[in-house]
PDB file of C-alpha atoms in Angstrom:
ATOM      1  CA  UNK A  14      13.727  16.933   6.689  1.00 47.00           C
ATOM      2  CA  UNK A  15      10.185  16.852   5.231  1.00 49.00           C
ATOM      3  CA  UNK A  16       9.150  14.119   7.689  1.00 47.00           C
ATOM      4  CA  UNK A  17      10.471  16.184  10.606  1.00 43.00           C
ATOM      5  CA  UNK A  18       8.386  19.124   9.426  1.00 48.00           C
ATOM      6  CA  UNK A  19       5.272  16.966   9.185  1.00 47.00           C
ATOM      7  CA  UNK A  20       5.878  15.606  12.705  1.00 48.00           C
ATOM      8  CA  UNK A  21       6.165  19.141  14.071  1.00 45.00           C
ATOM      9  CA  UNK A  22       2.886  20.031  12.355  1.00 51.00           C
ATOM     10  CA  UNK A  23       1.086  17.059  13.888  1.00 50.00           C
ATOM     11  CA  UNK A  24       2.458  17.885  17.348  1.00 45.00           C
ATOM     12  CA  UNK A  25       1.151  21.436  16.904  1.00 51.00           C
ATOM     13  CA  UNK A  26      -2.327  20.051  16.272  1.00 51.00           C
ATOM     14  CA  UNK A  27      -2.188  18.076  19.503  1.00 48.00           C
ATOM     15  CA  UNK A  28      -1.272  21.089  21.650  1.00 43.00           C
ATOM     16  CA  UNK A  29      -4.134  22.850  23.409  1.00 40.00           C
ATOM     17  CA  UNK A  30      -4.802  26.477  22.708  1.00 42.00           C
ATOM     18  CA  UNK A  31      -4.224  26.533  18.933  1.00 42.00           C
ATOM     19  CA  UNK A  32      -6.566  29.057  17.319  1.00 43.00           C
ATOM     20  CA  UNK A  33      -9.704  28.272  15.363  1.00 42.00           C
ATOM     21  CA  UNK A  34     -13.442  28.264  15.906  1.00 42.00           C
ATOM     22  CA  UNK A  35     -16.297  25.916  15.234  1.00 43.00           C
ATOM     23  CA  UNK A  36     -18.297  28.616  13.473  1.00 45.00           C
ATOM     24  CA  UNK A  37     -15.649  29.241  10.829  1.00 61.00           C
ATOM     25  CA  UNK A  38     -14.573  25.639  10.235  1.00 66.00           C
ATOM     26  CA  UNK A  39     -14.574  24.672   6.578  1.00 78.00           C
ATOM     27  CA  UNK A  40     -14.582  21.198   5.052  1.00 83.00           C
ATOM     28  CA  UNK A  41     -12.011  20.899   2.271  1.00 92.00           C
ATOM     29  CA  UNK A  42     -13.900  18.755  -0.225  1.00 93.00           C
ATOM     30  CA  UNK A  43     -12.447  16.309  -2.730  1.00 93.00           C
ATOM     31  CA  UNK A  44     -12.172  18.776  -5.601  1.00 94.00           C
ATOM     32  CA  UNK A  45     -10.457  21.350  -3.382  1.00 95.00           C
ATOM     33  CA  UNK A  46      -8.046  18.715  -2.073  1.00 96.00           C
ATOM     34  CA  UNK A  47      -7.048  17.725  -5.610  1.00 96.00           C
ATOM     35  CA  UNK A  48      -6.532  21.349  -6.605  1.00 96.00           C
ATOM     36  CA  UNK A  49      -4.468  22.134  -3.500  1.00 97.00           C
ATOM     37  CA  UNK A  50      -2.330  19.019  -3.960  1.00 97.00           C
ATOM     38  CA  UNK A  51      -1.710  19.816  -7.628  1.00 97.00           C
ATOM     39  CA  UNK A  52      -0.588  23.329  -6.723  1.00 96.00           C
ATOM     40  CA  UNK A  53       1.623  22.132  -3.864  1.00 95.00           C
ATOM     41  CA  UNK A  54       3.304  19.375  -5.911  1.00 94.00           C
ATOM     42  CA  UNK A  55       3.487  21.223  -9.230  1.00 94.00           C
ATOM     43  CA  UNK A  56       1.329  18.566 -10.925  1.00 93.00           C
ATOM     44  CA  UNK A  57      -1.654  18.789 -13.208  1.00 94.00           C
ATOM     45  CA  UNK A  58      -5.005  18.203 -11.520  1.00 94.00           C
ATOM     46  CA  UNK A  59      -5.495  15.117 -13.700  1.00 93.00           C
ATOM     47  CA  UNK A  60      -2.192  13.571 -12.563  1.00 94.00           C
ATOM     48  CA  UNK A  61      -2.836  14.542  -8.956  1.00 95.00           C
ATOM     49  CA  UNK A  62      -6.271  12.893  -9.052  1.00 95.00           C
ATOM     50  CA  UNK A  63      -4.981   9.739 -10.754  1.00 93.00           C
ATOM     51  CA  UNK A  64      -2.140   9.364  -8.251  1.00 95.00           C
ATOM     52  CA  UNK A  65      -4.433   9.964  -5.271  1.00 96.00           C
ATOM     53  CA  UNK A  66      -6.967   7.427  -6.523  1.00 95.00           C
ATOM     54  CA  UNK A  67      -4.260   4.794  -6.952  1.00 95.00           C
ATOM     55  CA  UNK A  68      -2.871   5.477  -3.504  1.00 96.00           C
ATOM     56  CA  UNK A  69      -6.222   5.393  -1.692  1.00 96.00           C
ATOM     57  CA  UNK A  70      -7.224   2.244  -3.569  1.00 95.00           C
ATOM     58  CA  UNK A  71      -3.991   0.508  -2.534  1.00 96.00           C
ATOM     59  CA  UNK A  72      -4.348   1.808   1.026  1.00 96.00           C
ATOM     60  CA  UNK A  73      -7.878   0.421   1.226  1.00 96.00           C
ATOM     61  CA  UNK A  74      -6.660  -2.976  -0.009  1.00 95.00           C
ATOM     62  CA  UNK A  75      -3.991  -3.009   2.714  1.00 95.00           C
ATOM     63  CA  UNK A  76      -6.512  -2.222   5.453  1.00 95.00           C
ATOM     64  CA  UNK A  77      -8.925  -4.786   4.028  1.00 94.00           C
ATOM     65  CA  UNK A  78      -6.216  -7.444   4.477  1.00 93.00           C
ATOM     66  CA  UNK A  79      -5.739  -6.373   8.090  1.00 91.00           C
ATOM     67  CA  UNK A  80      -2.479  -4.484   7.523  1.00 93.00           C
ATOM     68  CA  UNK A  81      -1.620  -1.189   9.193  1.00 92.00           C
ATOM     69  CA  UNK A  82      -1.144   1.760   6.834  1.00 94.00           C
ATOM     70  CA  UNK A  83       1.634   4.024   8.130  1.00 93.00           C
ATOM     71  CA  UNK A  84       2.330   7.485   6.702  1.00 93.00           C
ATOM     72  CA  UNK A  85       5.668   8.477   8.205  1.00 89.00           C
ATOM     73  CA  UNK A  86       5.581  11.844   9.914  1.00 87.00           C
ATOM     74  CA  UNK A  87       1.783  12.003   9.776  1.00 91.00           C
ATOM     75  CA  UNK A  88       0.103   9.018  11.391  1.00 91.00           C
ATOM     76  CA  UNK A  89      -1.273   5.549  10.806  1.00 92.00           C
ATOM     77  CA  UNK A  90      -4.548   3.818   9.993  1.00 94.00           C
ATOM     78  CA  UNK A  91      -5.520   0.399  11.309  1.00 92.00           C
ATOM     79  CA  UNK A  92      -8.624  -1.767  11.613  1.00 93.00           C
ATOM     80  CA  UNK A  93     -10.115  -2.757  14.975  1.00 89.00           C
ATOM     81  CA  UNK A  94     -13.275  -4.543  16.047  1.00 86.00           C
ATOM     82  CA  UNK A  95     -16.120  -2.668  17.706  1.00 82.00           C
ATOM     83  CA  UNK A  96     -18.799  -4.564  19.582  1.00 80.00           C
ATOM     84  CA  UNK A  97     -22.373  -4.077  18.415  1.00 76.00           C
ATOM     85  CA  UNK A  98     -25.651  -5.670  19.342  1.00 76.00           C
ATOM     86  CA  UNK A  99     -25.714  -9.089  17.725  1.00 75.00           C
ATOM     87  CA  UNK A 100     -22.001  -9.181  16.908  1.00 78.00           C
ATOM     88  CA  UNK A 101     -19.154  -6.868  15.984  1.00 85.00           C
ATOM     89  CA  UNK A 102     -18.011  -4.677  13.104  1.00 89.00           C
ATOM     90  CA  UNK A 103     -14.616  -3.579  11.873  1.00 91.00           C
ATOM     91  CA  UNK A 104     -13.799   0.108  12.011  1.00 92.00           C
ATOM     92  CA  UNK A 105     -10.787   2.088  10.823  1.00 93.00           C
ATOM     93  CA  UNK A 106      -8.912   4.081  13.456  1.00 90.00           C
ATOM     94  CA  UNK A 107      -6.396   6.878  12.895  1.00 91.00           C
ATOM     95  CA  UNK A 108      -3.433   7.490  15.193  1.00 88.00           C
ATOM     96  CA  UNK A 109      -1.454  10.743  14.759  1.00 85.00           C
ATOM     97  CA  UNK A 110       2.295  10.294  14.519  1.00 73.00           C
ATOM     98  CA  UNK A 111       2.824  11.316  18.143  1.00 57.00           C
ATOM     99  CA  UNK A 112       0.728   8.286  19.203  1.00 52.00           C
ATOM    100  CA  UNK A 113       1.711   5.813  16.498  1.00 47.00           C
ATOM    101  CA  UNK A 114       4.071   3.841  18.748  1.00 52.00           C
ATOM    102  CA  UNK A 115       1.108   2.888  20.916  1.00 51.00           C
ATOM    103  CA  UNK A 116      -0.894   1.983  17.840  1.00 51.00           C
ATOM    104  CA  UNK A 117       1.901  -0.245  16.603  1.00 52.00           C
ATOM    105  CA  UNK A 118       1.919  -2.225  19.849  1.00 55.00           C
ATOM    106  CA  UNK A 119      -1.843  -2.783  19.552  1.00 56.00           C
ATOM    107  CA  UNK A 120      -1.683  -3.974  15.960  1.00 55.00           C
ATOM    108  CA  UNK A 121      -0.820  -7.590  15.178  1.00 57.00           C
ATOM    109  CA  UNK A 122      -0.793  -7.400  11.368  1.00 69.00           C
ATOM    110  CA  UNK A 123       1.820  -6.255   8.881  1.00 87.00           C
ATOM    111  CA  UNK A 124       2.708  -2.580   8.485  1.00 91.00           C
ATOM    112  CA  UNK A 125       2.597  -1.051   5.010  1.00 94.00           C
ATOM    113  CA  UNK A 126       4.125   2.399   4.606  1.00 95.00           C
ATOM    114  CA  UNK A 127       2.984   5.072   2.209  1.00 96.00           C
ATOM    115  CA  UNK A 128       6.419   4.979   0.592  1.00 96.00           C
ATOM    116  CA  UNK A 129       6.054   1.250  -0.121  1.00 96.00           C
ATOM    117  CA  UNK A 130       2.691   1.850  -1.791  1.00 96.00           C
ATOM    118  CA  UNK A 131       4.187   4.681  -3.853  1.00 96.00           C
ATOM    119  CA  UNK A 132       6.965   2.373  -5.111  1.00 95.00           C
ATOM    120  CA  UNK A 133       4.512  -0.395  -5.985  1.00 95.00           C
ATOM    121  CA  UNK A 134       2.268   1.996  -7.913  1.00 95.00           C
ATOM    122  CA  UNK A 135       5.219   3.604  -9.739  1.00 93.00           C
ATOM    123  CA  UNK A 136       6.732   0.240 -10.714  1.00 92.00           C
ATOM    124  CA  UNK A 137       3.361  -1.086 -11.871  1.00 90.00           C
ATOM    125  CA  UNK A 138       2.668   1.974 -14.002  1.00 89.00           C
ATOM    126  CA  UNK A 139       6.131   1.865 -15.585  1.00 86.00           C
ATOM    127  CA  UNK A 140       5.733  -1.839 -16.377  1.00 85.00           C
ATOM    128  CA  UNK A 141       2.316  -1.341 -17.959  1.00 82.00           C
ATOM    129  CA  UNK A 142       3.651   1.531 -20.067  1.00 77.00           C
ATOM    130  CA  UNK A 143       6.576  -0.598 -21.249  1.00 75.00           C
ATOM    131  CA  UNK A 144       4.284  -3.497 -22.155  1.00 70.00           C
ATOM    132  CA  UNK A 145       2.227  -1.128 -24.295  1.00 70.00           C
ATOM    133  CA  UNK A 146       5.488  -0.071 -25.963  1.00 65.00           C
ATOM    134  CA  UNK A 147       4.703   3.526 -25.235  1.00 61.00           C
ATOM    135  CA  UNK A 148       6.454   6.238 -23.284  1.00 62.00           C
ATOM    136  CA  UNK A 149       6.013   6.023 -19.557  1.00 61.00           C
ATOM    137  CA  UNK A 150       3.259   8.461 -18.596  1.00 75.00           C
ATOM    138  CA  UNK A 151       2.964   7.900 -14.892  1.00 85.00           C
ATOM    139  CA  UNK A 152       1.937  10.461 -12.284  1.00 88.00           C
ATOM    140  CA  UNK A 153       4.516  11.484  -9.700  1.00 92.00           C
ATOM    141  CA  UNK A 154       3.216   9.338  -6.845  1.00 95.00           C
ATOM    142  CA  UNK A 155       5.899  10.464  -4.393  1.00 94.00           C
ATOM    143  CA  UNK A 156       5.087  14.141  -4.957  1.00 95.00           C
ATOM    144  CA  UNK A 157       1.391  13.313  -4.572  1.00 96.00           C
ATOM    145  CA  UNK A 158       1.944  11.661  -1.178  1.00 96.00           C
ATOM    146  CA  UNK A 159       4.062  14.549   0.099  1.00 96.00           C
ATOM    147  CA  UNK A 160       1.414  17.023  -1.083  1.00 97.00           C
ATOM    148  CA  UNK A 161      -1.436  14.998   0.469  1.00 96.00           C
ATOM    149  CA  UNK A 162       0.244  14.978   3.872  1.00 96.00           C
ATOM    150  CA  UNK A 163       1.341  18.614   3.659  1.00 95.00           C
ATOM    151  CA  UNK A 164      -2.036  19.992   2.538  1.00 96.00           C
ATOM    152  CA  UNK A 165      -3.937  17.902   5.096  1.00 94.00           C
ATOM    153  CA  UNK A 166      -1.610  18.923   7.937  1.00 92.00           C
ATOM    154  CA  UNK A 167      -1.939  22.610   7.029  1.00 92.00           C
ATOM    155  CA  UNK A 168      -5.733  22.393   7.000  1.00 91.00           C
ATOM    156  CA  UNK A 169      -5.910  20.517  10.313  1.00 89.00           C
ATOM    157  CA  UNK A 170      -3.714  23.103  12.022  1.00 86.00           C
ATOM    158  CA  UNK A 171      -6.147  25.776  10.818  1.00 85.00           C
ATOM    159  CA  UNK A 172      -9.028  23.821  12.324  1.00 84.00           C
ATOM    160  CA  UNK A 173     -10.550  22.514   9.102  1.00 87.00           C
ATOM    161  CA  UNK A 174     -12.036  19.209   7.940  1.00 90.00           C
ATOM    162  CA  UNK A 175     -10.332  17.397   5.044  1.00 94.00           C
ATOM    163  CA  UNK A 176     -12.102  14.834   2.847  1.00 94.00           C
ATOM    164  CA  UNK A 177      -9.842  12.177   1.321  1.00 95.00           C
ATOM    165  CA  UNK A 178     -11.230  10.826  -1.934  1.00 93.00           C
ATOM    166  CA  UNK A 179     -12.354  11.853  -5.420  1.00 91.00           C
ATOM    167  CA  UNK A 180     -15.753  11.978  -7.093  1.00 87.00           C
ATOM    168  CA  UNK A 181     -14.916   8.919  -9.203  1.00 86.00           C
ATOM    169  CA  UNK A 182     -13.082   6.883  -6.588  1.00 86.00           C
ATOM    170  CA  UNK A 183     -15.319   7.577  -3.607  1.00 82.00           C
ATOM    171  CA  UNK A 184     -14.746   8.340   0.071  1.00 89.00           C
ATOM    172  CA  UNK A 185     -11.746   7.075   2.009  1.00 95.00           C
ATOM    173  CA  UNK A 186     -12.719   9.223   4.952  1.00 94.00           C
ATOM    174  CA  UNK A 187     -12.602  12.618   6.644  1.00 93.00           C
ATOM    175  CA  UNK A 188      -9.970  13.953   9.040  1.00 92.00           C
ATOM    176  CA  UNK A 189     -10.785  16.708  11.483  1.00 89.00           C
ATOM    177  CA  UNK A 190      -9.038  18.526  14.323  1.00 79.00           C
ATOM    178  CA  UNK A 191     -10.360  19.611  17.702  1.00 65.00           C
ATOM    179  CA  UNK A 192     -10.528  23.188  16.443  1.00 59.00           C
ATOM    180  CA  UNK A 193     -13.224  22.087  13.998  1.00 52.00           C
ATOM    181  CA  UNK A 194     -15.430  20.345  16.550  1.00 47.00           C
ATOM    182  CA  UNK A 195     -15.585  20.112  20.318  1.00 42.00           C
ATOM    183  CA  UNK A 196     -16.233  16.362  20.063  1.00 40.00           C
ATOM    184  CA  UNK A 197     -12.549  15.665  19.481  1.00 44.00           C
ATOM    185  CA  UNK A 198     -11.347  17.946  22.294  1.00 49.00           C
ATOM    186  CA  UNK A 199      -9.779  15.833  25.039  1.00 51.00           C
ATOM    187  CA  UNK A 200     -10.605  17.485  28.381  1.00 54.00           C
ATOM    188  CA  UNK A 201      -8.172  17.898  31.258  1.00 56.00           C
ATOM    189  CA  UNK A 202      -8.295  14.934  33.616  1.00 60.00           C
ATOM    190  CA  UNK A 203      -6.607  13.199  36.511  1.00 68.00           C
ATOM    191  CA  UNK A 204      -4.408  10.197  35.779  1.00 63.00           C
ATOM    192  CA  UNK A 205      -1.635   8.164  37.366  1.00 65.00           C
ATOM    193  CA  UNK A 206       2.038   7.827  36.603  1.00 64.00           C
ATOM    194  CA  UNK A 207       2.329   4.229  35.307  1.00 60.00           C
ATOM    195  CA  UNK A 208       5.738   3.792  36.969  1.00 63.00           C
ATOM    196  CA  UNK A 209       5.084   5.282  40.403  1.00 70.00           C
ATOM    197  CA  UNK A 210       1.307   5.127  40.659  1.00 69.00           C
ATOM    198  CA  UNK A 211       1.317   8.747  41.777  1.00 74.00           C
ATOM    199  CA  UNK A 212      -1.714  10.854  40.833  1.00 72.00           C
ATOM    200  CA  UNK A 213      -0.962  13.449  38.140  1.00 70.00           C
ATOM    201  CA  UNK A 214      -2.887  16.153  36.298  1.00 65.00           C
ATOM    202  CA  UNK A 215      -3.217  15.645  32.532  1.00 60.00           C
ATOM    203  CA  UNK A 216      -3.764  18.872  30.609  1.00 58.00           C
ATOM    204  CA  UNK A 217      -6.451  19.304  27.964  1.00 55.00           C
ATOM    205  CA  UNK A 218      -5.253  18.922  24.406  1.00 59.00           C
ATOM    206  CA  UNK A 219      -6.493  18.878  20.841  1.00 64.00           C
ATOM    207  CA  UNK A 220      -6.655  15.596  18.968  1.00 73.00           C
ATOM    208  CA  UNK A 221      -7.165  14.495  15.378  1.00 83.00           C
ATOM    209  CA  UNK A 222     -10.203  12.380  14.551  1.00 86.00           C
ATOM    210  CA  UNK A 223     -10.888  10.238  11.490  1.00 90.00           C
ATOM    211  CA  UNK A 224     -14.276   9.148  10.188  1.00 91.00           C
ATOM    212  CA  UNK A 225     -14.104   6.407   7.588  1.00 93.00           C
ATOM    213  CA  UNK A 226     -16.121   6.906   4.410  1.00 93.00           C
ATOM    214  CA  UNK A 227     -18.854   4.505   3.336  1.00 91.00           C
ATOM    215  CA  UNK A 228     -16.676   2.767   0.731  1.00 90.00           C
ATOM    216  CA  UNK A 229     -13.813   2.170   3.165  1.00 92.00           C
ATOM    217  CA  UNK A 230     -16.145   0.941   5.914  1.00 93.00           C
ATOM    218  CA  UNK A 231     -17.740  -1.479   3.473  1.00 92.00           C
ATOM    219  CA  UNK A 232     -14.354  -2.716   2.270  1.00 93.00           C
ATOM    220  CA  UNK A 233     -13.101  -3.703   5.741  1.00 92.00           C
ATOM    221  CA  UNK A 234     -16.335  -5.475   6.741  1.00 89.00           C
TER     222      UNK A 234
END
């Protein structure tokens, strides 16, 4: 049910006409993200931060290897090459859930889901705690992931920017909706039906943009 809710939220972002204005857009910074996630998941801020850092670190490693990071009900991240003078660079692209099928066809690498990363992190933490012969003190990674997606989706629908990262870990990147900036507003245009070739009108719609942080960009290049 939670994934269905997230999908509905992401579809709402893509629909033209959702309220919001450039002048009132606010960037949810790292500290605010941690606090909002902790409140949403019922975790301490320390556990929320630790879980988020582990998740973003593992997600960065997956992208660095050329894998596609898929967050079910939210969207996916993948690495593509962009031509530049004198060569090319790798950049991280984000595809909202409503477009992820197209992204999957374009991507040749393995797909790693957020749930798989959560299980790996949870198992690793439990093993390390057992080896230290102490009680398992591991953050609730699954609750963290649900809270990350939920908080981010809520902010995007309101037309805000959301920074993924922490002060200690660094910047994974920033997500923004078309309500926050006109740059990511896809204008109405004329297209063609791929099956019939008939000319059709494509309505304007809001999109979600992702700008990779410096640390993530460095990791994939």
